[in-house]
Amino acid sequence: MNEPELIRAQLAAERQHLAAVTDAIAALDAQPAPDVAEFRQACVDYLVCVLAWYEQRDGRLAQLLERKAPEDATRAALDEALGRHGGSRQALEKLEAALAGNRAAAWREFAQFFHRVWSARRDALEAGLGAEGRVGDWRALGGIDADTILEERARYARVRALAPAHVALSAEVLSAR
């Protein structure tokens, strides 16, 4: 596996984990319960951390694009994707609103935004870089190193460890029973 493939694999794992955590927190009853409070906090901590990384990635990508020639086709596609509604800052704002309201509807709204708007924007950004993207471009986008990989894994492991018995959580499939 070459370096861009490794970076893309980590980004894919993060996105799977984000989706699983988003679905888990949206499936919980909005009322605070002793058996879910610590789990809910672990979910929020995970989401805030990883969505902030994606916000930073967008900033690095914008800086990278400034160095590309205006006529570069990749630049045009990525500029368009970066300009779309649904950035990580907006996802963090929706998360904050869900926390403040702590209503089931607010959590579902956050999950819908994540799955429909945020994810579509991420898909467009990653497609813009393409499978043939240069190693430097993927490095700039990812900002991934051993420390961030270990931190992401530890945060996700904490979410999994604290999941109540009535919540099934995995990297690929999530269902609330």
CSV table of C-alpha atoms in Angstrom, one decimal:
chain,number,residue,atom,x,y,z
A,1,MET,CA,0.0,0.0,0.0
A,2,ASN,CA,1.4,3.4,-0.9
A,3,GLU,CA,1.3,6.5,1.2
A,4,PRO,CA,-1.8,8.1,-0.3
A,5,GLU,CA,-3.6,4.8,0.0
A,6,LEU,CA,-2.7,4.6,3.7
A,7,ILE,CA,-3.9,8.2,4.3
A,8,ARG,CA,-7.1,7.5,2.4
A,9,ALA,CA,-7.6,4.3,4.5
A,10,GLN,CA,-7.3,6.3,7.7
A,11,LEU,CA,-9.7,9.0,6.4
A,12,ALA,CA,-12.2,6.2,5.5
A,13,ALA,CA,-11.8,4.6,9.0
A,14,GLU,CA,-12.4,8.0,10.6
A,15,ARG,CA,-15.5,8.6,8.5
A,16,GLN,CA,-16.9,5.2,9.4
A,17,HIS,CA,-16.3,5.9,13.1
A,18,LEU,CA,-17.8,9.3,12.8
A,19,ALA,CA,-20.9,7.8,11.2
A,20,ALA,CA,-21.2,5.1,13.9
A,21,VAL,CA,-20.8,7.6,16.7
A,22,THR,CA,-23.2,10.0,15.1
A,23,ASP,CA,-25.8,7.3,14.7
A,24,ALA,CA,-25.3,6.1,18.3
A,25,ILE,CA,-25.8,9.5,19.8
A,26,ALA,CA,-28.8,10.3,17.6
A,27,ALA,CA,-30.4,7.0,18.6
A,28,LEU,CA,-30.2,7.6,22.3
A,29,ASP,CA,-33.2,8.9,24.1
A,30,ALA,CA,-32.5,12.7,24.6
A,31,GLN,CA,-33.3,12.4,28.3
A,32,PRO,CA,-30.2,12.1,30.5
A,33,ALA,CA,-30.0,8.7,32.0
A,34,PRO,CA,-27.2,7.6,34.4
A,35,ASP,CA,-26.3,4.6,32.2
A,36,VAL,CA,-25.7,6.8,29.1
A,37,ALA,CA,-24.3,10.1,30.4
A,38,GLU,CA,-20.6,9.0,30.2
A,39,PHE,CA,-21.2,7.3,26.9
A,40,ARG,CA,-22.9,10.4,25.5
A,41,GLN,CA,-19.9,12.5,26.7
A,42,ALA,CA,-17.4,10.1,25.0
A,43,CYS,CA,-19.4,10.4,21.8
A,44,VAL,CA,-19.4,14.2,21.9
A,45,ASP,CA,-15.7,14.3,22.7
A,46,TYR,CA,-15.0,12.0,19.7
A,47,LEU,CA,-17.2,14.0,17.4
A,48,VAL,CA,-15.7,17.4,18.4
A,49,CYS,CA,-12.1,16.2,18.1
A,50,VAL,CA,-12.5,14.5,14.7
A,51,LEU,CA,-14.7,17.1,13.1
A,52,ALA,CA,-12.2,19.8,14.2
A,53,TRP,CA,-9.5,17.8,12.4
A,54,TYR,CA,-11.7,17.9,9.3
A,55,GLU,CA,-12.1,21.6,9.7
A,56,GLN,CA,-8.3,21.9,9.8
A,57,ARG,CA,-8.0,19.7,6.8
A,58,ASP,CA,-10.2,22.1,4.8
A,59,GLY,CA,-8.0,25.0,5.8
A,60,ARG,CA,-4.9,23.1,4.7
A,61,LEU,CA,-6.5,22.2,1.4
A,62,ALA,CA,-7.5,25.8,0.8
A,63,GLN,CA,-3.9,26.8,1.3
A,64,LEU,CA,-2.7,24.0,-1.0
A,65,LEU,CA,-5.1,25.2,-3.7
A,66,GLU,CA,-3.7,28.8,-3.5
A,67,ARG,CA,-0.4,27.4,-4.8
A,68,LYS,CA,-2.0,25.6,-7.8
A,69,ALA,CA,-2.4,27.4,-11.2
A,70,PRO,CA,-5.9,28.9,-11.7
A,71,GLU,CA,-6.4,26.8,-14.8
A,72,ASP,CA,-5.6,23.5,-13.0
A,73,ALA,CA,-8.7,21.3,-13.3
A,74,THR,CA,-8.1,19.8,-9.9
A,75,ARG,CA,-8.1,23.2,-8.4
A,76,ALA,CA,-11.5,24.1,-9.9
A,77,ALA,CA,-13.1,20.9,-8.7
A,78,LEU,CA,-11.7,21.3,-5.2
A,79,ASP,CA,-12.6,25.0,-5.0
A,80,GLU,CA,-16.2,24.1,-5.9
A,81,ALA,CA,-16.3,21.4,-3.3
A,82,LEU,CA,-14.7,23.6,-0.6
A,83,GLY,CA,-17.3,26.3,-1.3
A,84,ARG,CA,-20.2,23.9,-0.8
A,85,HIS,CA,-22.5,24.1,2.2
A,86,GLY,CA,-21.8,21.5,4.8
A,87,GLY,CA,-18.4,22.1,6.2
A,88,SER,CA,-17.1,20.7,9.5
A,89,ARG,CA,-17.6,24.1,11.2
A,90,GLN,CA,-21.3,23.8,10.3
A,91,ALA,CA,-21.4,20.2,11.6
A,92,LEU,CA,-19.8,21.4,14.9
A,93,GLU,CA,-22.5,24.1,15.1
A,94,LYS,CA,-25.2,21.6,14.6
A,95,LEU,CA,-23.6,19.4,17.3
A,96,GLU,CA,-23.5,22.3,19.7
A,97,ALA,CA,-27.2,23.0,19.0
A,98,ALA,CA,-28.1,19.4,19.7
A,99,LEU,CA,-26.2,19.5,22.9
A,100,ALA,CA,-27.8,22.8,24.0
A,101,GLY,CA,-31.3,21.6,23.1
A,102,ASN,CA,-30.8,18.0,24.1
A,103,ARG,CA,-33.9,17.0,22.3
A,104,ALA,CA,-34.2,13.8,20.2
A,105,ALA,CA,-35.2,15.9,17.2
A,106,ALA,CA,-32.0,18.0,17.5
A,107,TRP,CA,-29.8,14.9,17.6
A,108,ARG,CA,-31.6,13.5,14.5
A,109,GLU,CA,-31.1,16.8,12.7
A,110,PHE,CA,-27.4,16.6,13.4
A,111,ALA,CA,-27.3,13.1,12.1
A,112,GLN,CA,-29.2,14.0,9.0
A,113,PHE,CA,-26.9,16.9,8.3
A,114,PHE,CA,-23.8,14.7,8.9
A,115,HIS,CA,-25.0,11.9,6.6
A,116,ARG,CA,-26.5,14.0,3.8
A,117,VAL,CA,-24.7,17.3,3.7
A,118,TRP,CA,-21.3,16.9,5.4
A,119,SER,CA,-20.6,13.4,3.9
A,120,ALA,CA,-21.6,14.5,0.4
A,121,ARG,CA,-19.2,17.5,0.7
A,122,ARG,CA,-16.4,15.2,2.0
A,123,ASP,CA,-17.0,12.7,-0.9
A,124,ALA,CA,-16.6,15.6,-3.4
A,125,LEU,CA,-13.4,16.8,-1.8
A,126,GLU,CA,-11.9,13.3,-1.8
A,127,ALA,CA,-13.0,12.7,-5.3
A,128,GLY,CA,-11.4,16.0,-6.3
A,129,LEU,CA,-8.1,14.8,-5.1
A,130,GLY,CA,-8.7,11.5,-6.8
A,131,ALA,CA,-6.9,8.2,-6.5
A,132,GLU,CA,-4.1,9.6,-8.5
A,133,GLY,CA,-3.6,12.6,-6.2
A,134,ARG,CA,0.0,13.5,-5.4
A,135,VAL,CA,1.5,12.3,-2.2
A,136,GLY,CA,2.1,15.9,-1.1
A,137,ASP,CA,-1.5,16.8,-1.7
A,138,TRP,CA,-2.8,13.8,0.4
A,139,ARG,CA,-0.3,14.6,3.2
A,140,ALA,CA,-1.4,18.2,3.2
A,141,LEU,CA,-5.1,17.2,3.3
A,142,GLY,CA,-4.7,14.5,5.9
A,143,GLY,CA,-2.4,15.9,8.5
A,144,ILE,CA,-2.3,12.3,9.7
A,145,ASP,CA,0.6,10.9,11.6
A,146,ALA,CA,1.1,8.1,14.1
A,147,ASP,CA,-0.1,10.3,17.0
A,148,THR,CA,-3.3,11.3,15.4
A,149,ILE,CA,-4.0,7.7,14.4
A,150,LEU,CA,-3.5,6.5,17.9
A,151,GLU,CA,-5.6,9.4,19.4
A,152,GLU,CA,-8.5,8.6,17.0
A,153,ARG,CA,-8.3,4.9,17.8
A,154,ALA,CA,-8.2,5.6,21.6
A,155,ARG,CA,-11.2,8.0,21.4
A,156,TYR,CA,-13.2,5.5,19.4
A,157,ALA,CA,-12.2,2.6,21.7
A,158,ARG,CA,-13.5,4.7,24.7
A,159,VAL,CA,-16.8,5.2,22.9
A,160,ARG,CA,-17.1,1.5,22.3
A,161,ALA,CA,-16.1,0.6,25.8
A,162,LEU,CA,-18.7,2.9,27.3
A,163,ALA,CA,-21.5,1.9,24.9
A,164,PRO,CA,-24.6,0.8,27.0
A,165,ALA,CA,-25.9,-2.7,26.5
A,166,HIS,CA,-28.8,-1.5,24.4
A,167,VAL,CA,-26.5,0.2,21.9
A,168,ALA,CA,-24.6,-1.9,19.4
A,169,LEU,CA,-21.6,0.0,18.0
A,170,SER,CA,-19.1,-1.1,15.4
A,171,ALA,CA,-16.9,0.6,12.9
A,172,GLU,CA,-19.1,-0.6,10.0
A,173,VAL,CA,-22.6,-1.2,11.4
A,174,LEU,CA,-24.5,0.5,14.1
A,175,SER,CA,-27.9,-0.3,15.4
A,176,ALA,CA,-29.8,0.7,18.5
A,177,ARG,CA,-31.8,-2.1,19.9
